[in-house]
Coordinates of C-alpha atoms in Angstrom, one line a residue:
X4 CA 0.0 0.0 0.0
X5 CA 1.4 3.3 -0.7
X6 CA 0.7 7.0 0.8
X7 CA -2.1 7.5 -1.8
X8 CA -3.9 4.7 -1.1
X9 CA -4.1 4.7 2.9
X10 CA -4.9 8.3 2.6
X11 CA -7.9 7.0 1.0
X12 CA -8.3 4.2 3.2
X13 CA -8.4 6.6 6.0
X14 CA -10.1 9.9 4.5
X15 CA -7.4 12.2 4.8
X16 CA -5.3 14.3 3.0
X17 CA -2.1 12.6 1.7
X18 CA -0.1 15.5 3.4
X19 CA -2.2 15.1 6.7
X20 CA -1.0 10.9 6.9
X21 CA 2.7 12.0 5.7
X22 CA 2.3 14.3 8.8
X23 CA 1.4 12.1 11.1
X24 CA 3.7 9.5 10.3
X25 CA 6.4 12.1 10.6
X26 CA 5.6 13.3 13.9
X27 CA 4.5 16.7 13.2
X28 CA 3.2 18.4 16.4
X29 CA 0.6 20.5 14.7
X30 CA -0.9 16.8 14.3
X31 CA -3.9 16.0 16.9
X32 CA -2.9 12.6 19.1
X33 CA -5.6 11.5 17.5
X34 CA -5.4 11.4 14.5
X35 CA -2.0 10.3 14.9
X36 CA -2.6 7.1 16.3
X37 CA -5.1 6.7 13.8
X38 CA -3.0 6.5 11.3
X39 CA -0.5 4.9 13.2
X40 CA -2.6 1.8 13.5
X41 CA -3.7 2.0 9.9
X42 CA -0.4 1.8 8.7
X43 CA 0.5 -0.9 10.9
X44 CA -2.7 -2.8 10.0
X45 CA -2.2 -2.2 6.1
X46 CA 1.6 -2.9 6.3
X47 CA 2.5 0.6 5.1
X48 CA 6.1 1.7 5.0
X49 CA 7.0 5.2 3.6
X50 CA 9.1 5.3 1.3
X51 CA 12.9 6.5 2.6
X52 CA 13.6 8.4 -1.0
X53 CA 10.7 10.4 -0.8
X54 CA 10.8 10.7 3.2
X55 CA 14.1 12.0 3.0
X56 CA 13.2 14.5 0.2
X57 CA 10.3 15.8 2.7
X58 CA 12.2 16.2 5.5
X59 CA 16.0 17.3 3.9
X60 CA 17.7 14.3 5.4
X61 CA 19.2 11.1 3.7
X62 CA 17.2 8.9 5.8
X63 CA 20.5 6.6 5.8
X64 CA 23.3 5.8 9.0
X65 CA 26.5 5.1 8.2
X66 CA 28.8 2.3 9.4
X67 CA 32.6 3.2 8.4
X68 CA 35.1 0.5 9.1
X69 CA 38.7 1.4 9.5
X70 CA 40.8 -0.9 7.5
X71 CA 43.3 -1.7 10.4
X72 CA 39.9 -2.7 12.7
X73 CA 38.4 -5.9 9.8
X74 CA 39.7 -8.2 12.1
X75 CA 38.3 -7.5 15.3
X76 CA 35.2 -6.2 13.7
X77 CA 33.4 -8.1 10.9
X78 CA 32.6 -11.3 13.0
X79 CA 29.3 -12.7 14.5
X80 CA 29.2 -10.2 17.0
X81 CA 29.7 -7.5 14.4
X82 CA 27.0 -9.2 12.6
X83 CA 24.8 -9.4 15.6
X84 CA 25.1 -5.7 16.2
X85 CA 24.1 -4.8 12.5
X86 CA 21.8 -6.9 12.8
X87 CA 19.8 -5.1 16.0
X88 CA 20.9 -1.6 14.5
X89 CA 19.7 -2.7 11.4
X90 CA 15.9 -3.5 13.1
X91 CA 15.7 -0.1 14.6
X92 CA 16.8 2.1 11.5
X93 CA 13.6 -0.3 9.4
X94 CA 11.6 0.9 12.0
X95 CA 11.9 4.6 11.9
X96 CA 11.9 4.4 8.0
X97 CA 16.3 4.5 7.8
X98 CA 18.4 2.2 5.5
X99 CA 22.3 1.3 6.3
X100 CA 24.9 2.0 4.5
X101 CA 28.5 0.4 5.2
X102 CA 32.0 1.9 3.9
X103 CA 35.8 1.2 3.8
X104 CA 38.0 3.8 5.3
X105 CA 41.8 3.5 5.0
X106 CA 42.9 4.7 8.3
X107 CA 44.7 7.4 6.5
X108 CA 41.9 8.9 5.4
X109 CA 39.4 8.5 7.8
X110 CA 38.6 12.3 8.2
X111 CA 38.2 12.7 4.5
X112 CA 36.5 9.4 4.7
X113 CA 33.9 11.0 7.5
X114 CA 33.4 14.8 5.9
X115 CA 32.5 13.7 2.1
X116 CA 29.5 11.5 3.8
X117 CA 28.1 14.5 5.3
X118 CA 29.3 16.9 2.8
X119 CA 27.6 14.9 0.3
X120 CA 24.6 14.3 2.0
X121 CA 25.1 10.3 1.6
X122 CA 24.0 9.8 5.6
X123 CA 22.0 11.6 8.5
X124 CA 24.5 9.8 11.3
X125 CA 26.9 7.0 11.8
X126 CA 28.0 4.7 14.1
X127 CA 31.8 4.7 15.1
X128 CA 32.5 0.4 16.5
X129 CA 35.4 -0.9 18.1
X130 CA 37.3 2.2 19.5
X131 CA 40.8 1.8 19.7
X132 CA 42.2 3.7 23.0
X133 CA 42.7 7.2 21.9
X134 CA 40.3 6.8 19.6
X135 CA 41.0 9.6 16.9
X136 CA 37.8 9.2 15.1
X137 CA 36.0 11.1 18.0
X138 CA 37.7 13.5 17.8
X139 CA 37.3 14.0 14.0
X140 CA 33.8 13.8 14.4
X141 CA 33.2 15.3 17.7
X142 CA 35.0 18.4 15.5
X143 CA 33.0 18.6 12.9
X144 CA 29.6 18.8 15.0
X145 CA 27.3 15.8 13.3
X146 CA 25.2 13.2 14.6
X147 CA 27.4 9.9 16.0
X148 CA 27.4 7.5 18.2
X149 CA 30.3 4.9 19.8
X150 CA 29.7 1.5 20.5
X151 CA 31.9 1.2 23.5
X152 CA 34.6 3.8 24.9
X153 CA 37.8 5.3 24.5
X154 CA 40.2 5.6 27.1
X155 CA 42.5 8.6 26.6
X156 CA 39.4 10.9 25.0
X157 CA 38.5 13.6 26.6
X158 CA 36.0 14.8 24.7
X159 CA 31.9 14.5 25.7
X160 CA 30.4 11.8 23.2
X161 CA 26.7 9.5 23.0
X162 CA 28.1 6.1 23.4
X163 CA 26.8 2.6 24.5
X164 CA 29.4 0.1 25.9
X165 CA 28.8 -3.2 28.4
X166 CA 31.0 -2.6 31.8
X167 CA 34.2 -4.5 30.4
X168 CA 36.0 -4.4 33.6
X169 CA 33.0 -5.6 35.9
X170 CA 32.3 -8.3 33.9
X171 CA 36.0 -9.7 33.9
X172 CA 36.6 -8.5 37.4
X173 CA 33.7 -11.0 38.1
X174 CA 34.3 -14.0 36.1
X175 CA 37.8 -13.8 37.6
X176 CA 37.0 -13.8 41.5
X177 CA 34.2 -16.4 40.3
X178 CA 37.3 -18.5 39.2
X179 CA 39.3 -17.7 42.3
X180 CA 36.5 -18.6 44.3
X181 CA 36.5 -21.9 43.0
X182 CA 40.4 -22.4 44.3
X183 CA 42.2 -21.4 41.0
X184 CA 45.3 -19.3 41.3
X185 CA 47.2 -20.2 37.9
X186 CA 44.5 -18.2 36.1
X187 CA 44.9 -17.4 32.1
X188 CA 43.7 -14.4 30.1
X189 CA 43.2 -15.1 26.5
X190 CA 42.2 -11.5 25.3
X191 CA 41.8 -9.3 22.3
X192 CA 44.1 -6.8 21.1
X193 CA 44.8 -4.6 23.9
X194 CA 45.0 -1.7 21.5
X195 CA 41.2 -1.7 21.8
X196 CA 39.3 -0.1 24.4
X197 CA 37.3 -3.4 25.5
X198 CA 40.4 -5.5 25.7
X199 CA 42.2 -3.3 28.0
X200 CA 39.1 -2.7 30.1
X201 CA 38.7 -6.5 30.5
X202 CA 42.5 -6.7 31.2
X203 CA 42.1 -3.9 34.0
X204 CA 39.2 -5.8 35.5
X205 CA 41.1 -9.0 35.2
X206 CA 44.5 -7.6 37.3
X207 CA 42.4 -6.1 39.5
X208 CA 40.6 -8.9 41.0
X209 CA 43.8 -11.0 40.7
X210 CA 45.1 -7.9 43.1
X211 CA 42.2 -7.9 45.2
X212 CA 43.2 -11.7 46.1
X213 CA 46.8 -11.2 46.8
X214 CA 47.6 -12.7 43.5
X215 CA 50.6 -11.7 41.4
X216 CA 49.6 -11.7 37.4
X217 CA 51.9 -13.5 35.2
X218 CA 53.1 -12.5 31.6
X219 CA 53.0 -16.1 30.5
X220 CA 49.9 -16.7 31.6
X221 CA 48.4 -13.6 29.7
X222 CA 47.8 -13.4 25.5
X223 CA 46.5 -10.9 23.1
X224 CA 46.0 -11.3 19.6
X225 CA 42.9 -11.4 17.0
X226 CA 39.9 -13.3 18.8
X227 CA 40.0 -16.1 16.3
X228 CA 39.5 -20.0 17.4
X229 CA 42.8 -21.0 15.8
X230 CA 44.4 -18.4 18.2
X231 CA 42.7 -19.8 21.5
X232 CA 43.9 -23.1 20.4
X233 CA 47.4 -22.0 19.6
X234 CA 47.3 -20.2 22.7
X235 CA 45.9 -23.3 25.0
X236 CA 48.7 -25.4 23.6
X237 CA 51.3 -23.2 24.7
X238 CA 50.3 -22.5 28.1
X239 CA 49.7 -26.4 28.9
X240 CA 53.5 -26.9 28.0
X241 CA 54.7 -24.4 30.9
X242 CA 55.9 -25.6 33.6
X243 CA 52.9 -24.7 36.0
X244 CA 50.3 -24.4 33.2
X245 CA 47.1 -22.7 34.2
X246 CA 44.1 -24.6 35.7
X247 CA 41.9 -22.1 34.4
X248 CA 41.1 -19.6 31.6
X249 CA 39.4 -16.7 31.1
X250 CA 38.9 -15.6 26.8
X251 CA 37.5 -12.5 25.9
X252 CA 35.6 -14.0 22.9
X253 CA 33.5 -17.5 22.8
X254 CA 35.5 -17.8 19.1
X255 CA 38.7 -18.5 20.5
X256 CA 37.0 -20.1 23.5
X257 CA 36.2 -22.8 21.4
X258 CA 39.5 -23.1 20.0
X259 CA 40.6 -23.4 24.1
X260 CA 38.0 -26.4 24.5
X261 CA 39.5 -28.1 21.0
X262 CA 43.0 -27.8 22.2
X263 CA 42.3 -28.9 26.2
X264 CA 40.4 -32.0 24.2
X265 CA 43.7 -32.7 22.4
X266 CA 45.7 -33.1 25.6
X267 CA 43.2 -35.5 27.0
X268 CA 41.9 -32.8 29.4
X269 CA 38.5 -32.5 30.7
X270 CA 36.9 -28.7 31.0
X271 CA 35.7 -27.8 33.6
X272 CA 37.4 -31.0 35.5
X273 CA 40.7 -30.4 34.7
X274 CA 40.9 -27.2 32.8
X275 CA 38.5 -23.8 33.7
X276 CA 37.1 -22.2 30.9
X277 CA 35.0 -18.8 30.8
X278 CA 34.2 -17.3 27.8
X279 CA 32.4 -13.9 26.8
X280 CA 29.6 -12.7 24.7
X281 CA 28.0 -15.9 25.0
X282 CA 24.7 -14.3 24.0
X283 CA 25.0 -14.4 19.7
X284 CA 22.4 -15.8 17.5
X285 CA 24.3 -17.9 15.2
X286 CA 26.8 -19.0 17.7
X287 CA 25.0 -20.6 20.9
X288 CA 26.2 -21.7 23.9
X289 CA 24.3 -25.0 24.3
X290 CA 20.6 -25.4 25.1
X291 CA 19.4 -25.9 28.2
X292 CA 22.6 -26.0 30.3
X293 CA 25.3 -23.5 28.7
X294 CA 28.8 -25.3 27.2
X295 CA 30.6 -22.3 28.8
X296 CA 30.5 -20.6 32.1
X297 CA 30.2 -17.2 30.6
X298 CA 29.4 -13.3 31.2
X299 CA 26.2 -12.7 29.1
X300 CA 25.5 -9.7 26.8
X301 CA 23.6 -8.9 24.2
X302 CA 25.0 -7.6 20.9
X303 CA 22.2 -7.6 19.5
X304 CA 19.9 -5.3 22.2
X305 CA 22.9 -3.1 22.5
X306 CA 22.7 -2.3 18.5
X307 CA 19.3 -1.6 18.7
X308 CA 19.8 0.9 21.7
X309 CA 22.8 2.4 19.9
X310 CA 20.4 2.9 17.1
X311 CA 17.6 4.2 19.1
X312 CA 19.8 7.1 20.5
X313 CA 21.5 7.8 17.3
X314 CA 18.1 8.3 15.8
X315 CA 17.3 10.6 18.7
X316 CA 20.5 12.3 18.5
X317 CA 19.6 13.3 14.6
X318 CA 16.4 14.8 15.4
X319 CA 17.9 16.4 18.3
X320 CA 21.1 17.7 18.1
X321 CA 21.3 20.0 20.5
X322 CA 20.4 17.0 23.2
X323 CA 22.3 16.4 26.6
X324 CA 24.7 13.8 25.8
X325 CA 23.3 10.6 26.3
X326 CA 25.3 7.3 27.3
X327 CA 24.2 3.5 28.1
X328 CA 26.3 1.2 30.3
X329 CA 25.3 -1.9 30.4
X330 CA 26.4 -4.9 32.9
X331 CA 26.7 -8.6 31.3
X332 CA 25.3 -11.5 33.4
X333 CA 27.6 -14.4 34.7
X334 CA 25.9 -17.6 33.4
X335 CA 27.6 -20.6 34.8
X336 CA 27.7 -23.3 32.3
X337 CA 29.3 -27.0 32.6
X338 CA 32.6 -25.5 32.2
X339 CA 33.7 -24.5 35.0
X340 CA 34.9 -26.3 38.3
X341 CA 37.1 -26.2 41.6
X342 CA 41.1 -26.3 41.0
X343 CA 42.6 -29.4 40.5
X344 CA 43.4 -30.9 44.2
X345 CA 47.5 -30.1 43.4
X346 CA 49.8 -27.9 44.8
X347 CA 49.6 -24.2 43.0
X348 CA 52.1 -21.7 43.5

C-alpha cells in the first residue's frame, strides 16, 4: 500500500497521513494514532527516498570500518550488532549504509558522507584507546554514536558500551573462588578499548586476592578460534600451566576447548574455561545448560539501543549527551569447576 492509497483508506489528505507519520506536532494525538494503527494494520512503509526529500535528510546511517579494525570487527558479533541496529533504523523508515576507510583517510572518509549528504549519522564500532575518530567527528559537530569507549578521550560523546572491567573483574574472582590461582587471560588486542578494560578488570581482581599476574599466563592477539587453540597449547606446556582460563571471545573459546580436548583434558574437571559474549544468535552456547560458564550480553539489544539514540541524537542535536552502560550476566555453564586438588604456587 502506498501514501495515496491509505490516505484513501483513512479519509485524509495525503499530506495530513505524511504528517502524522512524521511526527509533526501541529498533528492531533488523534489522528496520529489513527493512522499509526492503519499503517501498521495495512503494512504501510514510507518510502525512505521520498521521506528523506520531505524532510531534507538522507534517511540513511553510516557504518565506516577502518581498514586496520576488519579483524576485530566483521565477525558474528559484528553481525549481531548490525543486525539489531539494522531492526531499529527499518523501524523509523532509515536504510544502512557500510563503507571502507583507510585509516589514512578516515577524516576525509567521514566529511564527504556529510558533505555529500550520503548519511544523517553514523555509528563509530570498536574504539581503539585514543580513539581519533572522536575526535574528527566530535570536531566537525554531526550526529554519531560509539559502541563502546575510548580511554584517553576527553571529549563529551553519545556512546553505548557493556561494563568490560565488571564483567572480567567477576568471572575472575568467580574462578578464584573456586580455588584457582594459575589463572589465564586469553584477550583481544589490547589496542582496543574493551580489551584493556577486560584486562584492568582481570589484574584487578587478581590484586584484590593477593595474586601476582603473570606474563606467561596472559595473550593478546585477534579473537579467532585458531588463536585460543594456539594459545591453550602453549600455556599447557609451561611448567605450572594454568588450571583455568578466562577468553575474551566464545571464538577463541572454542578453539581453548578443541585444544584442552587434544591433551586429553576435561573442562571444567581439569581445565576452567570462561568465555564472553556468549549471548550471539548464530553462535550458541548450548541449550538448556550453557557449554561455557560465561558473562552474558547482548549484541544484538545493545545495536538496537545504539540505534535508538542515534536516531534521537539526529532529530535532536542539541540534546544532553546521552550514554548506556550496560552490565553482562555471569551464566555458569558446565565449564567450570574447583582447581585441580594439586599444589599451586
Amino acid at each position: 500500500m502506498n501514501l495515496k492509497q491509505l490516505s484513501e483508506v483513512l479519509g485524509l489528505s495525503q499530506t495530513t497521513v505524511s504528517r502524522a507519520l512524521n511526527g509533526y506536532p501541529e498533528v492531533s494525538e488523534d489522528t496520529r494514532a489513527r493512522v499509526q494503527a492503519a499503517a501498521r494494520k495495512h503494512g504501510y512503509r514510507p518510502n525512505s527516498r521520498a521521506k528523506g526529500l520531505a524532510t531534507g535528510r538522507s534517511m540513511v546511517i553510516g557504518h565506516v570500518i577502518p581498514s586496520s579494525s576488519q579483524h576485530e570487527m566483521v565477525n558474528p558479533i559484528f553481525g549481531d550488532f548490525v543486525a539489531g541496529a539494522a531492526k531499529k533504523y527499518a523501524e523509523h523508515g532509515y536504510d544502512m549504509m557500510f563503507t571502507n576507510a583507510d585509516d589514512t583517510s578516515i577524516e576525509e572518509a567521514y566529511r564527504s558522507l556529510f558533505q555529500r549528504g550520503a548519511v544523517d549519522g553514523v555509528v563509530l564500532q570498536g574504539p581503539k584507546v585514543n580513539e581519533p575518530r572522536i575526535e574528527v567527528l566530535t570536531r566537525m559537530g554531526v550526529p554519531f554514536i560509539v559502541h563502546g569507549r575510548s580511554t584517553g578521550v576527553d571529549a563529551q560523546y553519545d556512546w553505548i558500551d557493556v561494563n568490560n572491567k565488571s564483567s572480567f573483574m567477576r568471572a575472575t574472582r568467580f574462578l578464584i573462588d573456586l580455588g584457582h590461582r594459575r589463572i589465564a587471560l586469553i584477550n583481544g588486542l589490547e589496542d582496543m578499548d574493551f580489551a584493556q578494560r577486560r584486562r584492568d578488570g582481570y589484574l584487578e581482581a587478581l590484586s584484590q586476592a593477593g595474586l601476582a599476574p603473570d606474563a606467561d599466563l596472559m595473550r593478546s592477539a585477534e579473537m579467532t578460534e585458531v588463536y585460543g587453540h594456539h594459545e591453550t597449547q602453549n600455556m599447557l606446556r609451561l611448567e605450572s600451566p594454568p588450571t583455568a582460563i578466562l577468553c575474551s571471545s566464545m571464538i577463541s573459546a572454542i578453539g581453548v576447548r578443541r585444544a584442552l580436548s587434544e591433551n586429553g583434558l576435561e573442562m571444567g574437571t581439569d581445565v576452567s574455561v570462561i568465555a564472553h559474549d556468549d549471548d550471539l544468535s548464530y553462535l550458541k552456547n548450548g541449550q538448556d545448560v550453557p557449554i561455557f560458564t560465561a558473562t552474558r550480553s547482548s549484541v544484538r539489544q545493545a545495536g538496537e539501543m545504539a540505534a535508538d539514540m542515534l536516531i534521537q541524537r539526529i532529530k535532536s542535536p542539541n540534546d544532553p549527551v546521552k550514554t548506556r552502560l550496560l552490565e553482562a550476566e555471569l551464566v555458569v555453564g558446565r565449564s567450570t569447576g574447583p582447581a585441580p586438588n594439586k599444589v599451586q604456587p
